[in-house]
mmCIF file of N, CA and C in Angstrom:
data_model
loop_
_atom_site.group_PDB
_atom_site.id
_atom_site.type_symbol
_atom_site.label_atom_id
_atom_site.label_comp_id
_atom_site.label_asym_id
_atom_site.label_seq_id
_atom_site.Cartn_x
_atom_site.Cartn_y
_atom_site.Cartn_z
ATOM 1 N N MET A 1 -13.608 -16.623 -1.379
ATOM 2 C CA MET A 1 -12.684 -15.774 -2.020
ATOM 3 C C MET A 1 -12.424 -14.494 -1.207
ATOM 4 N N ALA A 2 -11.179 -14.165 -0.973
ATOM 5 C CA ALA A 2 -10.799 -12.980 -0.207
ATOM 6 C C ALA A 2 -11.115 -11.675 -0.984
ATOM 7 N N GLY A 3 -11.348 -10.683 -0.260
ATOM 8 C CA GLY A 3 -11.611 -9.359 -0.873
ATOM 9 C C GLY A 3 -11.222 -8.199 -0.003
ATOM 10 N N VAL A 4 -11.266 -7.071 -0.598
ATOM 11 C CA VAL A 4 -10.889 -5.771 0.043
ATOM 12 C C VAL A 4 -12.158 -4.908 0.023
ATOM 13 N N ASN A 5 -12.608 -4.500 1.106
ATOM 14 C CA ASN A 5 -13.726 -3.584 1.199
ATOM 15 C C ASN A 5 -13.242 -2.150 1.264
ATOM 16 N N LEU A 6 -13.751 -1.298 0.363
ATOM 17 C CA LEU A 6 -13.442 0.136 0.436
ATOM 18 C C LEU A 6 -14.628 0.924 0.732
ATOM 19 N N SER A 7 -14.536 1.873 1.593
ATOM 20 C CA SER A 7 -15.569 2.812 1.857
ATOM 21 C C SER A 7 -15.588 3.923 0.774
ATOM 22 N N ILE A 8 -16.710 4.485 0.478
ATOM 23 C CA ILE A 8 -16.677 5.589 -0.514
ATOM 24 C C ILE A 8 -15.962 6.792 0.020
ATOM 25 N N THR A 9 -15.639 6.818 1.295
ATOM 26 C CA THR A 9 -14.865 7.940 1.790
ATOM 27 C C THR A 9 -13.369 7.699 1.863
ATOM 28 N N THR A 10 -12.951 6.471 1.488
ATOM 29 C CA THR A 10 -11.562 6.123 1.499
ATOM 30 C C THR A 10 -10.655 7.102 0.709
ATOM 31 N N ARG A 11 -11.214 7.548 -0.429
ATOM 32 C CA ARG A 11 -10.441 8.495 -1.272
ATOM 33 C C ARG A 11 -10.221 9.774 -0.646
ATOM 34 N N ASN A 12 -10.938 10.190 0.415
ATOM 35 C CA ASN A 12 -10.633 11.401 1.105
ATOM 36 C C ASN A 12 -9.874 11.281 2.421
ATOM 37 N N HIS A 13 -9.485 10.057 2.752
ATOM 38 C CA HIS A 13 -8.673 9.835 3.988
ATOM 39 C C HIS A 13 -7.418 10.544 3.943
ATOM 40 N N PRO A 14 -7.004 11.196 5.036
ATOM 41 C CA PRO A 14 -5.692 11.908 4.953
ATOM 42 C C PRO A 14 -4.437 11.033 4.548
ATOM 43 N N LYS A 15 -4.489 9.765 4.968
ATOM 44 C CA LYS A 15 -3.320 8.969 4.537
ATOM 45 C C LYS A 15 -3.297 8.768 3.009
ATOM 46 N N ILE A 16 -4.484 8.545 2.386
ATOM 47 C CA ILE A 16 -4.512 8.447 0.997
ATOM 48 C C ILE A 16 -4.021 9.714 0.294
ATOM 49 N N LYS A 17 -4.455 10.884 0.879
ATOM 50 C CA LYS A 17 -4.107 12.130 0.306
ATOM 51 C C LYS A 17 -2.578 12.314 0.412
ATOM 52 N N LYS A 18 -1.985 11.908 1.523
ATOM 53 C CA LYS A 18 -0.555 12.019 1.738
ATOM 54 C C LYS A 18 0.202 11.141 0.775
ATOM 55 N N VAL A 19 -0.245 9.883 0.558
ATOM 56 C CA VAL A 19 0.383 9.017 -0.433
ATOM 57 C C VAL A 19 0.357 9.614 -1.765
ATOM 58 N N GLU A 20 -0.859 10.197 -2.181
ATOM 59 C CA GLU A 20 -0.953 10.800 -3.508
ATOM 60 C C GLU A 20 -0.006 12.020 -3.644
ATOM 61 N N ILE A 21 0.081 12.860 -2.658
ATOM 62 C CA ILE A 21 0.889 14.039 -2.658
ATOM 63 C C ILE A 21 2.384 13.594 -2.879
ATOM 64 N N GLU A 22 2.780 12.582 -2.027
ATOM 65 C CA GLU A 22 4.218 12.213 -1.983
ATOM 66 C C GLU A 22 4.653 11.343 -3.154
ATOM 67 N N LEU A 23 3.733 10.395 -3.516
ATOM 68 C CA LEU A 23 4.116 9.349 -4.555
ATOM 69 C C LEU A 23 3.211 9.420 -5.824
ATOM 70 N N GLY A 24 2.291 10.266 -5.886
ATOM 71 C CA GLY A 24 1.373 10.331 -7.050
ATOM 72 C C GLY A 24 0.333 9.230 -7.075
ATOM 73 N N ALA A 25 -0.363 9.191 -8.157
ATOM 74 C CA ALA A 25 -1.473 8.234 -8.246
ATOM 75 C C ALA A 25 -0.966 6.749 -8.254
ATOM 76 N N ASN A 26 0.253 6.559 -8.758
ATOM 77 C CA ASN A 26 0.834 5.184 -8.780
ATOM 78 C C ASN A 26 1.044 4.776 -7.337
ATOM 79 N N GLY A 27 1.410 5.675 -6.429
ATOM 80 C CA GLY A 27 1.596 5.370 -5.020
ATOM 81 C C GLY A 27 0.332 4.867 -4.357
ATOM 82 N N VAL A 28 -0.829 5.525 -4.751
ATOM 83 C CA VAL A 28 -2.143 5.155 -4.236
ATOM 84 C C VAL A 28 -2.497 3.770 -4.779
ATOM 85 N N LEU A 29 -2.268 3.513 -6.081
ATOM 86 C CA LEU A 29 -2.448 2.192 -6.679
ATOM 87 C C LEU A 29 -1.630 1.171 -5.982
ATOM 88 N N SER A 30 -0.332 1.480 -5.669
ATOM 89 C CA SER A 30 0.480 0.561 -4.969
ATOM 90 C C SER A 30 -0.058 0.247 -3.592
ATOM 91 N N LEU A 31 -0.614 1.156 -2.881
ATOM 92 C CA LEU A 31 -1.212 0.892 -1.617
ATOM 93 C C LEU A 31 -2.416 -0.007 -1.758
ATOM 94 N N TYR A 32 -3.255 0.214 -2.729
ATOM 95 C CA TYR A 32 -4.343 -0.660 -3.036
ATOM 96 C C TYR A 32 -3.895 -2.060 -3.354
ATOM 97 N N ASN A 33 -2.824 -2.174 -4.181
ATOM 98 C CA ASN A 33 -2.200 -3.470 -4.458
ATOM 99 C C ASN A 33 -1.667 -4.172 -3.200
ATOM 100 N N LEU A 34 -1.121 -3.383 -2.260
ATOM 101 C CA LEU A 34 -0.692 -3.950 -0.997
ATOM 102 C C LEU A 34 -1.899 -4.524 -0.177
ATOM 103 N N TRP A 35 -2.983 -3.774 -0.170
ATOM 104 C CA TRP A 35 -4.132 -4.275 0.552
ATOM 105 C C TRP A 35 -4.593 -5.595 -0.064
ATOM 106 N N CYS A 36 -4.556 -5.668 -1.408
ATOM 107 C CA CYS A 36 -4.986 -6.884 -2.102
ATOM 108 C C CYS A 36 -4.056 -8.063 -1.730
ATOM 109 N N PHE A 37 -2.779 -7.774 -1.802
ATOM 110 C CA PHE A 37 -1.792 -8.753 -1.404
ATOM 111 C C PHE A 37 -2.103 -9.271 -0.039
ATOM 112 N N CYS A 38 -2.293 -8.375 0.900
ATOM 113 C CA CYS A 38 -2.586 -8.790 2.293
ATOM 114 C C CYS A 38 -3.885 -9.652 2.408
ATOM 115 N N ALA A 39 -4.891 -9.236 1.649
ATOM 116 C CA ALA A 39 -6.149 -10.025 1.652
ATOM 117 C C ALA A 39 -5.951 -11.386 1.191
ATOM 118 N N GLU A 40 -4.971 -11.587 0.290
ATOM 119 C CA GLU A 40 -4.671 -12.957 -0.266
ATOM 120 C C GLU A 40 -3.709 -13.726 0.555
ATOM 121 N N TYR A 41 -2.556 -13.080 0.991
ATOM 122 C CA TYR A 41 -1.438 -13.815 1.590
ATOM 123 C C TYR A 41 -1.171 -13.430 3.034
ATOM 124 N N LYS A 42 -1.571 -12.305 3.510
ATOM 125 C CA LYS A 42 -1.291 -11.941 4.870
ATOM 126 C C LYS A 42 -2.555 -11.416 5.559
ATOM 127 N N LYS A 43 -3.452 -12.304 5.740
ATOM 128 C CA LYS A 43 -4.792 -11.939 6.150
ATOM 129 C C LYS A 43 -4.877 -11.099 7.428
ATOM 130 N N ASP A 44 -3.806 -11.293 8.285
ATOM 131 C CA ASP A 44 -3.798 -10.523 9.564
ATOM 132 C C ASP A 44 -3.232 -9.144 9.349
ATOM 133 N N GLY A 45 -2.644 -8.918 8.080
ATOM 134 C CA GLY A 45 -2.055 -7.618 7.797
ATOM 135 C C GLY A 45 -0.714 -7.354 8.407
ATOM 136 N N ILE A 46 -0.191 -8.424 8.987
ATOM 137 C CA ILE A 46 1.187 -8.285 9.529
ATOM 138 C C ILE A 46 2.257 -8.651 8.577
ATOM 139 N N LEU A 47 3.117 -7.694 8.191
ATOM 140 C CA LEU A 47 4.122 -7.870 7.203
ATOM 141 C C LEU A 47 5.476 -8.195 7.808
ATOM 142 N N SER A 48 5.597 -8.476 9.053
ATOM 143 C CA SER A 48 6.877 -8.752 9.627
ATOM 144 C C SER A 48 7.570 -9.963 8.915
ATOM 145 N N GLY A 49 8.806 -9.879 8.791
ATOM 146 C CA GLY A 49 9.520 -10.909 8.050
ATOM 147 C C GLY A 49 9.686 -10.573 6.598
ATOM 148 N N MET A 50 8.978 -9.562 6.123
ATOM 149 C CA MET A 50 9.172 -9.101 4.711
ATOM 150 C C MET A 50 10.069 -7.882 4.720
ATOM 151 N N SER A 51 11.006 -7.885 3.774
ATOM 152 C CA SER A 51 11.857 -6.733 3.577
ATOM 153 C C SER A 51 11.121 -5.586 2.885
ATOM 154 N N TYR A 52 11.666 -4.424 2.919
ATOM 155 C CA TYR A 52 11.027 -3.267 2.198
ATOM 156 C C TYR A 52 10.949 -3.621 0.694
ATOM 157 N N THR A 53 11.934 -4.339 0.177
ATOM 158 C CA THR A 53 11.842 -4.674 -1.261
ATOM 159 C C THR A 53 10.730 -5.691 -1.520
ATOM 160 N N GLU A 54 10.547 -6.630 -0.634
ATOM 161 C CA GLU A 54 9.450 -7.606 -0.818
ATOM 162 C C GLU A 54 8.148 -6.937 -0.733
ATOM 163 N N ILE A 55 7.986 -6.003 0.162
ATOM 164 C CA ILE A 55 6.734 -5.291 0.319
ATOM 165 C C ILE A 55 6.488 -4.475 -0.948
ATOM 166 N N ALA A 56 7.488 -3.759 -1.466
ATOM 167 C CA ALA A 56 7.339 -2.955 -2.636
ATOM 168 C C ALA A 56 6.976 -3.816 -3.831
ATOM 169 N N LEU A 57 7.559 -5.024 -3.982
ATOM 170 C CA LEU A 57 7.337 -5.925 -5.039
ATOM 171 C C LEU A 57 5.881 -6.463 -4.918
ATOM 172 N N ALA A 58 5.389 -6.723 -3.753
ATOM 173 C CA ALA A 58 4.015 -7.268 -3.554
ATOM 174 C C ALA A 58 3.010 -6.119 -3.835
ATOM 175 N N SER A 59 3.475 -4.851 -3.815
ATOM 176 C CA SER A 59 2.626 -3.690 -4.074
ATOM 177 C C SER A 59 2.753 -3.210 -5.519
ATOM 178 N N ASP A 60 3.623 -3.809 -6.249
ATOM 179 C CA ASP A 60 3.930 -3.342 -7.615
ATOM 180 C C ASP A 60 4.383 -1.876 -7.622
ATOM 181 N N PHE A 61 5.066 -1.488 -6.541
ATOM 182 C CA PHE A 61 5.565 -0.050 -6.515
ATOM 183 C C PHE A 61 6.795 0.020 -7.338
ATOM 184 N N ARG A 62 6.822 1.077 -8.147
ATOM 185 C CA ARG A 62 7.963 1.301 -9.080
ATOM 186 C C ARG A 62 8.785 2.502 -8.582
ATOM 187 N N GLY A 63 9.672 2.291 -7.715
ATOM 188 C CA GLY A 63 10.487 3.220 -7.206
ATOM 189 C C GLY A 63 11.281 2.694 -6.072
ATOM 190 N N PRO A 64 12.082 3.507 -5.345
ATOM 191 C CA PRO A 64 12.838 3.010 -4.267
ATOM 192 C C PRO A 64 11.869 2.470 -3.176
ATOM 193 N N PRO A 65 12.061 1.257 -2.685
ATOM 194 C CA PRO A 65 11.129 0.702 -1.750
ATOM 195 C C PRO A 65 11.078 1.470 -0.394
ATOM 196 N N GLU A 66 12.205 2.109 -0.021
ATOM 197 C CA GLU A 66 12.234 2.869 1.145
ATOM 198 C C GLU A 66 11.312 4.082 1.084
ATOM 199 N N ASN A 67 11.166 4.666 -0.030
ATOM 200 C CA ASN A 67 10.216 5.778 -0.239
ATOM 201 C C ASN A 67 8.810 5.366 0.050
ATOM 202 N N PHE A 68 8.411 4.261 -0.511
ATOM 203 C CA PHE A 68 7.066 3.721 -0.329
ATOM 204 C C PHE A 68 6.810 3.397 1.204
ATOM 205 N N ILE A 69 7.701 2.702 1.756
ATOM 206 C CA ILE A 69 7.507 2.268 3.133
ATOM 207 C C ILE A 69 7.498 3.492 4.091
ATOM 208 N N GLU A 70 8.404 4.413 3.894
ATOM 209 C CA GLU A 70 8.492 5.554 4.684
ATOM 210 C C GLU A 70 7.170 6.422 4.692
ATOM 211 N N ILE A 71 6.605 6.543 3.540
ATOM 212 C CA ILE A 71 5.386 7.355 3.385
ATOM 213 C C ILE A 71 4.255 6.560 4.156
ATOM 214 N N LEU A 72 4.126 5.215 3.958
ATOM 215 C CA LEU A 72 3.118 4.440 4.595
ATOM 216 C C LEU A 72 3.218 4.486 6.050
ATOM 217 N N LEU A 73 4.459 4.495 6.615
ATOM 218 C CA LEU A 73 4.705 4.505 8.068
ATOM 219 C C LEU A 73 4.572 5.832 8.745
ATOM 220 N N GLY A 74 4.738 6.905 7.880
ATOM 221 C CA GLY A 74 4.704 8.312 8.386
ATOM 222 C C GLY A 74 3.388 8.834 8.652
#
């Protein structure tokens, strides 16, 4: 069974803080959901071939897909 390993310091990582500031707690949950999606379907973590909308759907992100992707890439 695939899994996602989180360090106890993950919550303090600058990228997590940025996602929370920009998108709120639901943005952080969406990032976690994306990690789970990758653990199950994209084990190499490469999302090429997926549109922003498909990535947002895989993440259960509720908002404009571009917002989510831009924050993750920034």
